[in-house]
mmCIF file of C-alpha atoms and ligand atoms in Angstrom:
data_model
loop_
_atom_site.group_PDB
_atom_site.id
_atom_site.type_symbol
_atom_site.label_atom_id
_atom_site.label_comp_id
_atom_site.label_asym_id
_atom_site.label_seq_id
_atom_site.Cartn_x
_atom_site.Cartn_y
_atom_site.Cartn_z
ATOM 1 C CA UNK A 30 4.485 14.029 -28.112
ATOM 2 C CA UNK A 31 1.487 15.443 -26.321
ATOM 3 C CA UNK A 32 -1.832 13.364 -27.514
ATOM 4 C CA UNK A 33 -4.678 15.436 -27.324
ATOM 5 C CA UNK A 34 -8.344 13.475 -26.514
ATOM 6 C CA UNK A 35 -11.431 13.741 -28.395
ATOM 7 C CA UNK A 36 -14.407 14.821 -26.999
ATOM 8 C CA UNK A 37 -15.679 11.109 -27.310
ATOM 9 C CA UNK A 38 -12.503 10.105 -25.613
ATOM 10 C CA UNK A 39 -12.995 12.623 -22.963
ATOM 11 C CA UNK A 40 -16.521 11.389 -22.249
ATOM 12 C CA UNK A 41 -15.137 7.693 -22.185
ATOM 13 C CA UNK A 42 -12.478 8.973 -19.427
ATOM 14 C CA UNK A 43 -15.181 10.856 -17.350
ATOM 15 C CA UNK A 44 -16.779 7.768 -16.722
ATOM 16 C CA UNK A 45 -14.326 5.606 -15.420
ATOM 17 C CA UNK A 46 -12.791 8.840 -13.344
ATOM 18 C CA UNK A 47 -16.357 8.975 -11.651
ATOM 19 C CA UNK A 48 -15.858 5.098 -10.846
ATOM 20 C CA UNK A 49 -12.811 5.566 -9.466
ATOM 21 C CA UNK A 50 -13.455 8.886 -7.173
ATOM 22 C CA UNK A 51 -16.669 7.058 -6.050
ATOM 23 C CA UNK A 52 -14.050 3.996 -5.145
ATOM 24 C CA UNK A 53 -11.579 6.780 -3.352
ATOM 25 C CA UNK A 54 -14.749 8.323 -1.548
ATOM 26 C CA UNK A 55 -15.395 4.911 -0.086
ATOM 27 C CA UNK A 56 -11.993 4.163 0.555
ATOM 28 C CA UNK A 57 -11.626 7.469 2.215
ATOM 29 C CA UNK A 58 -14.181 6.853 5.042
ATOM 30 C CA UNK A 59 -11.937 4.010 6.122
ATOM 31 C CA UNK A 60 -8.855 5.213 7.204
ATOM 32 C CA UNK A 61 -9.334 4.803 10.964
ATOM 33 C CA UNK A 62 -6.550 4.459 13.554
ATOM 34 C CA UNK A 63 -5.958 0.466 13.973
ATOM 35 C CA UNK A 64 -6.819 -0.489 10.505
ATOM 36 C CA UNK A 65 -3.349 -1.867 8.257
ATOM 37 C CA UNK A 66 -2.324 -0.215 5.218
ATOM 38 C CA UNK A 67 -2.903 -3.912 3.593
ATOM 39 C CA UNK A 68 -6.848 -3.208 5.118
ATOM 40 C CA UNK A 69 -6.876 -0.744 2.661
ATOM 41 C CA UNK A 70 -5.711 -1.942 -0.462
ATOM 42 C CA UNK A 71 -7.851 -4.841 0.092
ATOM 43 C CA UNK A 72 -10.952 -2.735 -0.270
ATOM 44 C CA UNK A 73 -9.663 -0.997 -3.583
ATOM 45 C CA UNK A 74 -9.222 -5.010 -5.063
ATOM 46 C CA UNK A 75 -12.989 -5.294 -4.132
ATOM 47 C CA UNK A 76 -14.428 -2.202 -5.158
ATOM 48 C CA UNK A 77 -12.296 -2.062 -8.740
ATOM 49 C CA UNK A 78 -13.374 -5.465 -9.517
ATOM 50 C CA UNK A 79 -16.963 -4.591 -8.189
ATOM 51 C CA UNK A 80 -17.300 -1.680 -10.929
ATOM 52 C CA UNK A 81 -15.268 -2.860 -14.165
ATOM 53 C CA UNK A 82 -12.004 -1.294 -13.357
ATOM 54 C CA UNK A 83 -8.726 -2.693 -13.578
ATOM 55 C CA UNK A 84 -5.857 -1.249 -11.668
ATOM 56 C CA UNK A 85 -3.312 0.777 -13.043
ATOM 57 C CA UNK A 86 -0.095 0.558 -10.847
ATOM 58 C CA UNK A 87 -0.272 -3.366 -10.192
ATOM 59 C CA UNK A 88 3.217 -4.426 -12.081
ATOM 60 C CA UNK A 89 3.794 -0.822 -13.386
ATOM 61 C CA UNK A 90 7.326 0.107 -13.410
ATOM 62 C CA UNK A 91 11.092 -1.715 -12.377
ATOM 63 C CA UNK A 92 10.192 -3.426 -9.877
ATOM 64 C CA UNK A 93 6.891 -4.448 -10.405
ATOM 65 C CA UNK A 94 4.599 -2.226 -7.846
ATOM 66 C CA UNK A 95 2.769 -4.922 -5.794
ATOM 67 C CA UNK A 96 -0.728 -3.301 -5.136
ATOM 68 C CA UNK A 97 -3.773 -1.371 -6.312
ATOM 69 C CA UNK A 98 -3.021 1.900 -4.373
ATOM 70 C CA UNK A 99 0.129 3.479 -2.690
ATOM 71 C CA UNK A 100 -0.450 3.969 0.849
ATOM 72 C CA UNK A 101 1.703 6.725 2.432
ATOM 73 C CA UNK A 102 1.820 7.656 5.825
ATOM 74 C CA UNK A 103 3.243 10.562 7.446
ATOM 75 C CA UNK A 104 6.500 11.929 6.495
ATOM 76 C CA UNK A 105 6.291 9.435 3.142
ATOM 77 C CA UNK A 106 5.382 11.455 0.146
ATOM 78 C CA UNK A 107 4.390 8.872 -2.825
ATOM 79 C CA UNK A 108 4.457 5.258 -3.513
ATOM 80 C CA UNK A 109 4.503 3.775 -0.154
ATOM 81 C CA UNK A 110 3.607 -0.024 -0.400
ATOM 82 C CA UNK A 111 0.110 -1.468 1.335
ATOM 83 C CA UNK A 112 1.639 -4.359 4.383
ATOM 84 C CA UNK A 113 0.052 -6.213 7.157
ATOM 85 C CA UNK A 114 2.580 -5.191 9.433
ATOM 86 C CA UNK A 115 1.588 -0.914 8.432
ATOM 87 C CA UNK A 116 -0.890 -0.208 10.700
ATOM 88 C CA UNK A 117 -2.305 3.519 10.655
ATOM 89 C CA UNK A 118 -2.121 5.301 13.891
ATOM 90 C CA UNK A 119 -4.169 8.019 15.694
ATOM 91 C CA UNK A 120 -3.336 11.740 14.293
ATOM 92 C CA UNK A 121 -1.682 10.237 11.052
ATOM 93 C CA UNK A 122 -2.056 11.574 7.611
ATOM 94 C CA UNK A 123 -2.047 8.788 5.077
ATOM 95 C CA UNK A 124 -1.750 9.885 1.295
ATOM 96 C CA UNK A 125 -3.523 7.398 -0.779
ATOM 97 C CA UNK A 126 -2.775 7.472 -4.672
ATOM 98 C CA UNK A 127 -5.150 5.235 -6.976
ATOM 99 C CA UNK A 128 -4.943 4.770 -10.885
ATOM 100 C CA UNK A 129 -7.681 2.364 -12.538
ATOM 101 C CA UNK A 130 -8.077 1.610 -16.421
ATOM 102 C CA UNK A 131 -11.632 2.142 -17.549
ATOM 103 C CA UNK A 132 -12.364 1.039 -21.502
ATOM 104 C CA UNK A 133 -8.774 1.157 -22.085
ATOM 105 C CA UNK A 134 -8.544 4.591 -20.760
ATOM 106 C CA UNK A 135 -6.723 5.751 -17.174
ATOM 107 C CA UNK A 136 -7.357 7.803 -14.652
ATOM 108 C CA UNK A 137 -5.573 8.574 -11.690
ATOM 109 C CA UNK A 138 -6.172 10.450 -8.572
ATOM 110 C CA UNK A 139 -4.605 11.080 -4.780
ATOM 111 C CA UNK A 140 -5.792 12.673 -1.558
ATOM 112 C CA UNK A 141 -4.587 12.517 1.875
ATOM 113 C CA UNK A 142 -6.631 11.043 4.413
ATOM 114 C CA UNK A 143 -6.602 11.978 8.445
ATOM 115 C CA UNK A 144 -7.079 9.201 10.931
ATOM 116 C CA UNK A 145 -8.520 9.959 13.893
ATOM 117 C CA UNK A 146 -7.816 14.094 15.256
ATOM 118 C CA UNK A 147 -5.165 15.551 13.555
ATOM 119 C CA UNK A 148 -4.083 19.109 14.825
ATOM 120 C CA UNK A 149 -4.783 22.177 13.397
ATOM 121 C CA UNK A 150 -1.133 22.534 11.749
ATOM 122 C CA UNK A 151 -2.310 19.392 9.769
ATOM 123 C CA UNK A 152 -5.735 20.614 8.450
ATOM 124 C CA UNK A 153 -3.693 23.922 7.288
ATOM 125 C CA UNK A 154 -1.187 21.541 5.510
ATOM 126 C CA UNK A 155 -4.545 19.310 3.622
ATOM 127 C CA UNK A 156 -6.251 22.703 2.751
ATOM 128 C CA UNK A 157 -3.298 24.023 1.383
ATOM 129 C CA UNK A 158 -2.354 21.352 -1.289
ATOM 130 C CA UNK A 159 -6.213 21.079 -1.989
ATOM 131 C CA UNK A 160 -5.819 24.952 -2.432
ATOM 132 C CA UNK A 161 -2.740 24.834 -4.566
ATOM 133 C CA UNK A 162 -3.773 22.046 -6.768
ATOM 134 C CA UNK A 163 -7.141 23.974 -7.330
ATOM 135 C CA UNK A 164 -5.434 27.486 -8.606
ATOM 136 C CA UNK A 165 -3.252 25.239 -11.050
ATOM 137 C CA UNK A 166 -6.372 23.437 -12.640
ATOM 138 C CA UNK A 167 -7.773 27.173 -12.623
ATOM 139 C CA UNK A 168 -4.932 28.017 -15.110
ATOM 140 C CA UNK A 169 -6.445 25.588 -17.482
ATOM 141 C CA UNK A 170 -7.262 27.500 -20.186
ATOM 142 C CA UNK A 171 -6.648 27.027 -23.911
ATOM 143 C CA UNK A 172 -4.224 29.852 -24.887
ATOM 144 C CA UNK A 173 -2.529 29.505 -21.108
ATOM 145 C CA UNK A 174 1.383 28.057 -21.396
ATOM 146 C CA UNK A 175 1.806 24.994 -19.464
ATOM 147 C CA UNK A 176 4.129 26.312 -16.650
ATOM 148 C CA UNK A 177 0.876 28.827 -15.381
ATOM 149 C CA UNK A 178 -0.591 25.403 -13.764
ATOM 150 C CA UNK A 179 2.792 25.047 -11.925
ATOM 151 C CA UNK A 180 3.546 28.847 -11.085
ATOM 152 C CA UNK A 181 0.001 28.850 -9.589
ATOM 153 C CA UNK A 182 0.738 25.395 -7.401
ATOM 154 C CA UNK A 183 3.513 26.889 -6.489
ATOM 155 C CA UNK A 184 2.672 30.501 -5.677
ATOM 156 C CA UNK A 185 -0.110 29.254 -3.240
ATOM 157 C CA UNK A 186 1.747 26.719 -1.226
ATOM 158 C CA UNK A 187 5.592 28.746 -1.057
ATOM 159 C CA UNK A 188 3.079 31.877 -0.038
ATOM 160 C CA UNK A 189 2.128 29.305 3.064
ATOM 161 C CA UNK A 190 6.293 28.629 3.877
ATOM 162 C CA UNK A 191 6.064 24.815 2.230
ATOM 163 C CA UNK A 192 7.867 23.814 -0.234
ATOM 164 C CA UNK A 193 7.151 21.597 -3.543
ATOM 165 C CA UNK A 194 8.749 18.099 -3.847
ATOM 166 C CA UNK A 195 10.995 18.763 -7.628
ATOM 167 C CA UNK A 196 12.045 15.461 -8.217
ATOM 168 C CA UNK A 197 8.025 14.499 -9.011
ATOM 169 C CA UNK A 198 5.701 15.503 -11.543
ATOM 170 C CA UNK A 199 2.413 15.334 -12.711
ATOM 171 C CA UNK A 200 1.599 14.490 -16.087
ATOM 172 C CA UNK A 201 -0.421 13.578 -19.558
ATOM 173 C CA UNK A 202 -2.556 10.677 -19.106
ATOM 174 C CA UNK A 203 -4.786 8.474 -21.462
ATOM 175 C CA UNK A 204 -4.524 5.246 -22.920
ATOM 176 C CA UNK A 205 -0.905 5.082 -20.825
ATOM 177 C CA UNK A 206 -0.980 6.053 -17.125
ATOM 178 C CA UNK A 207 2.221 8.099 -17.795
ATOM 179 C CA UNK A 208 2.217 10.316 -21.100
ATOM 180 C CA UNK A 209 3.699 13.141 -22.102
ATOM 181 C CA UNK A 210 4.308 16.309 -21.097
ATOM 182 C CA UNK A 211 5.558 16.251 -17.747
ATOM 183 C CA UNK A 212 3.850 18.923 -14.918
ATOM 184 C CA UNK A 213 6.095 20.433 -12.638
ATOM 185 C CA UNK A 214 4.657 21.574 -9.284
ATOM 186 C CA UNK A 215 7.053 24.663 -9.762
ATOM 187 C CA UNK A 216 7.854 26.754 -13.085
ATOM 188 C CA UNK A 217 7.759 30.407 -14.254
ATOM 189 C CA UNK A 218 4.369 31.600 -15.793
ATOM 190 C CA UNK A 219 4.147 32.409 -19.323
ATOM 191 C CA UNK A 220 5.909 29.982 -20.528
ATOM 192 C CA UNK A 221 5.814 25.931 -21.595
ATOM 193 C CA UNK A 222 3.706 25.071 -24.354
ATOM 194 C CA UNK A 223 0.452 26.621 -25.161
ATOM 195 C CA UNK A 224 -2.635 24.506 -23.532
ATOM 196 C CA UNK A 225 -5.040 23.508 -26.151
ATOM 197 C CA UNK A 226 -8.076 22.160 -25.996
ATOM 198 C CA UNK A 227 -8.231 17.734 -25.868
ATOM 199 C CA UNK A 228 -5.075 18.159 -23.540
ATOM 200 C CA UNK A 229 -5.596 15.624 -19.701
ATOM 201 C CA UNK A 230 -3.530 15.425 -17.515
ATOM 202 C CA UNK A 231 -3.275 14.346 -13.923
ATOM 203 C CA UNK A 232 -1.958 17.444 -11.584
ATOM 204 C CA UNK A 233 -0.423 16.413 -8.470
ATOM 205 C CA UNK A 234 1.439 18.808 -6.025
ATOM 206 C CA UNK A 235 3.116 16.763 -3.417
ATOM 207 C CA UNK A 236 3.503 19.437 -0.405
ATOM 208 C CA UNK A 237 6.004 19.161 2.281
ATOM 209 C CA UNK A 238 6.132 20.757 5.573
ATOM 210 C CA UNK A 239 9.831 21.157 5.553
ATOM 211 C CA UNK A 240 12.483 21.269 2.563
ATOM 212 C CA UNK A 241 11.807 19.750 -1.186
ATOM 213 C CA UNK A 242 14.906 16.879 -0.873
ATOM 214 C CA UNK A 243 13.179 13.452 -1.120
ATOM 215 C CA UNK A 244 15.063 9.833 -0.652
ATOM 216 C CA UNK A 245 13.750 6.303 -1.959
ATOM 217 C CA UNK A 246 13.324 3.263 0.662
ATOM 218 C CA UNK A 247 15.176 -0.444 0.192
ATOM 219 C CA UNK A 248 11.741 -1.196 -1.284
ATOM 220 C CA UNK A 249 12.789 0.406 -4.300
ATOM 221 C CA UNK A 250 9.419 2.195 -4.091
ATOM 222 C CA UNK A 251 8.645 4.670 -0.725
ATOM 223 C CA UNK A 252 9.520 7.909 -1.310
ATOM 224 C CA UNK A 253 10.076 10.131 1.925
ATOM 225 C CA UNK A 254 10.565 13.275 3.180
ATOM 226 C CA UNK A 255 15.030 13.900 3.043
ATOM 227 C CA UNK A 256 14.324 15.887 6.464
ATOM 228 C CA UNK A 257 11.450 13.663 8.349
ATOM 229 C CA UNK A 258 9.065 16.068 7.942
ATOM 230 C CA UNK A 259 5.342 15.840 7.025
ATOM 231 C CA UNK A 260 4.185 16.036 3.293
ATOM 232 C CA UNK A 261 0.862 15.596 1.755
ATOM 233 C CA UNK A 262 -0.543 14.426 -1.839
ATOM 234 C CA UNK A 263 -3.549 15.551 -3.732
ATOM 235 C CA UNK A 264 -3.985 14.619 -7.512
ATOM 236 C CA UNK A 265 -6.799 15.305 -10.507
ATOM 237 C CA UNK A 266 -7.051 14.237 -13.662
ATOM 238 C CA UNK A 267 -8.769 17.463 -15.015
ATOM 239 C CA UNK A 268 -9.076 17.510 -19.411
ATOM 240 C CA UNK A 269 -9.001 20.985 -21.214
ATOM 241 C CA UNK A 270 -12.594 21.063 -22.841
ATOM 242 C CA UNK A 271 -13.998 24.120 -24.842
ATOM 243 C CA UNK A 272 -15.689 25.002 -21.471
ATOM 244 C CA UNK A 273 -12.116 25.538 -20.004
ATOM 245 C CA UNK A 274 -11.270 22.448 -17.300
ATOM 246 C CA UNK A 275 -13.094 19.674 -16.585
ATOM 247 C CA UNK A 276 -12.130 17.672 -13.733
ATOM 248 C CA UNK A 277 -12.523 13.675 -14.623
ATOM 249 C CA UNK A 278 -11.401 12.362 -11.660
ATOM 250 C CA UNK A 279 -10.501 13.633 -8.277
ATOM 251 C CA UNK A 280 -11.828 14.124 -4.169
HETATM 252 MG MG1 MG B 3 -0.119 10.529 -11.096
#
């Protein structure tokens, strides 16, 4: 069941979504070749406890995630786990996703992060998923069916010859990081169910360079690229307010 948020609620989840995209702003500036994945997670521990925000993917899930933000480099797509031994190289891409609890509301949020010069292939690949994520929070309109957002994500980033990870979704957020419904990154327009005002959700195309086939680590947790190929994350939690959408959190 899809629980829509009040306008209070939505105000109350503004506010910790500002917190946490100042956090990812800061944590943004210091992905730098040399510095460990670990570097990084570090500085979200600091800056969430800094600021009144707890995290949201610390224990989440079977087994229990082990840090504040994913950290994923390269050809991993989501959920790659912050280590010592991870250090971040000189023309990588590193997708950092970060979730924080705010007054008992979440918000969650991803963007991929250069280190150092990337080439131009790269930038095209960043811009892109930016690009598609924005024309599916543009569909975000009360009257709009649900699979517009994912027709649009889509449209833009197949138009570019990349392809959509399927296995992932984005999804209804509030009081739980994960609610209902479920947003697909692909779908046919016109259909899904009707957007209506109070609806948030976080919207989060995961764009590869190659094919859509994904594979899980040992870790239980890294998800990759099938083919080895390059893939980049962007994520929003955007609410559907009476002046259309509102993004709450997001780079
Ligand atoms: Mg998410």
């Amino acid at each position: 069941m899809i629980y829509y948020k009040s306008p209070d609620e939505i105000e109350v989840m503004a506010e910790g979504g500002r917190i946490l995209t100042r956090i990812s702003r800061d944590i943004k500036e210091m992905v730098q070749p040399g510095i460990s994945t670990k570097d990084i997670d570090e500085r979200a521990v600091v800056l969430f406890k800094k600021n009144g925000m707890e995290p949201a993917f610390l224990n989440y899930g079977r087994p229990p995630y082990p840090a504040t933000v994913c950290t994923s480099i390269n050809h991993e797509v989501v959920h790659g786990i912050p280590s010592v031994k991870r250090k971040v190289n000189e023309g990588d891409i590193v997708s950092i996703d970060i979730g924080g609890i705010y007054r008992g509301f979440c918000a969650d949020m991803a963007f991929t992060a250069t280190a150092g010069e990337v080439s131009l292939k790269v930038k095209e690949l960043i811009n892109s998923t930016r690009e598609a994520l924005n024309a599916g929070i543009n569909k975000m309109i009360a009257g709009n069916r649900l699979y517009d957002i994912s027709a649009a994500i889509q449209g833009v980033a197949e138009k570019k010859g990349y392809s959509l990870v399927r296995d992932l979704v984005g999804h209804g957020i509030g009081k739980n990081l994960h609610e209902a419904p479920q947003v697909p990154n692909f779908g046919k327009s016109g259909t899904g169910p009707v957007l209506k005002e109070g609806l948030v959700i976080a919207i989060e195309p995961m764009v590869n360079v190659g094919g859509y086939g994904i594979v899980t680590a040992d870790d239980q947790w890294t998800i990759s690229t099938a083919d080895g190929k390059l893939s980049c994350h962007w994520e929003k939690t955007v609410a559907l307010t009476g002046d259309g959408p509102r993004v709450l959190a997001g780079l």
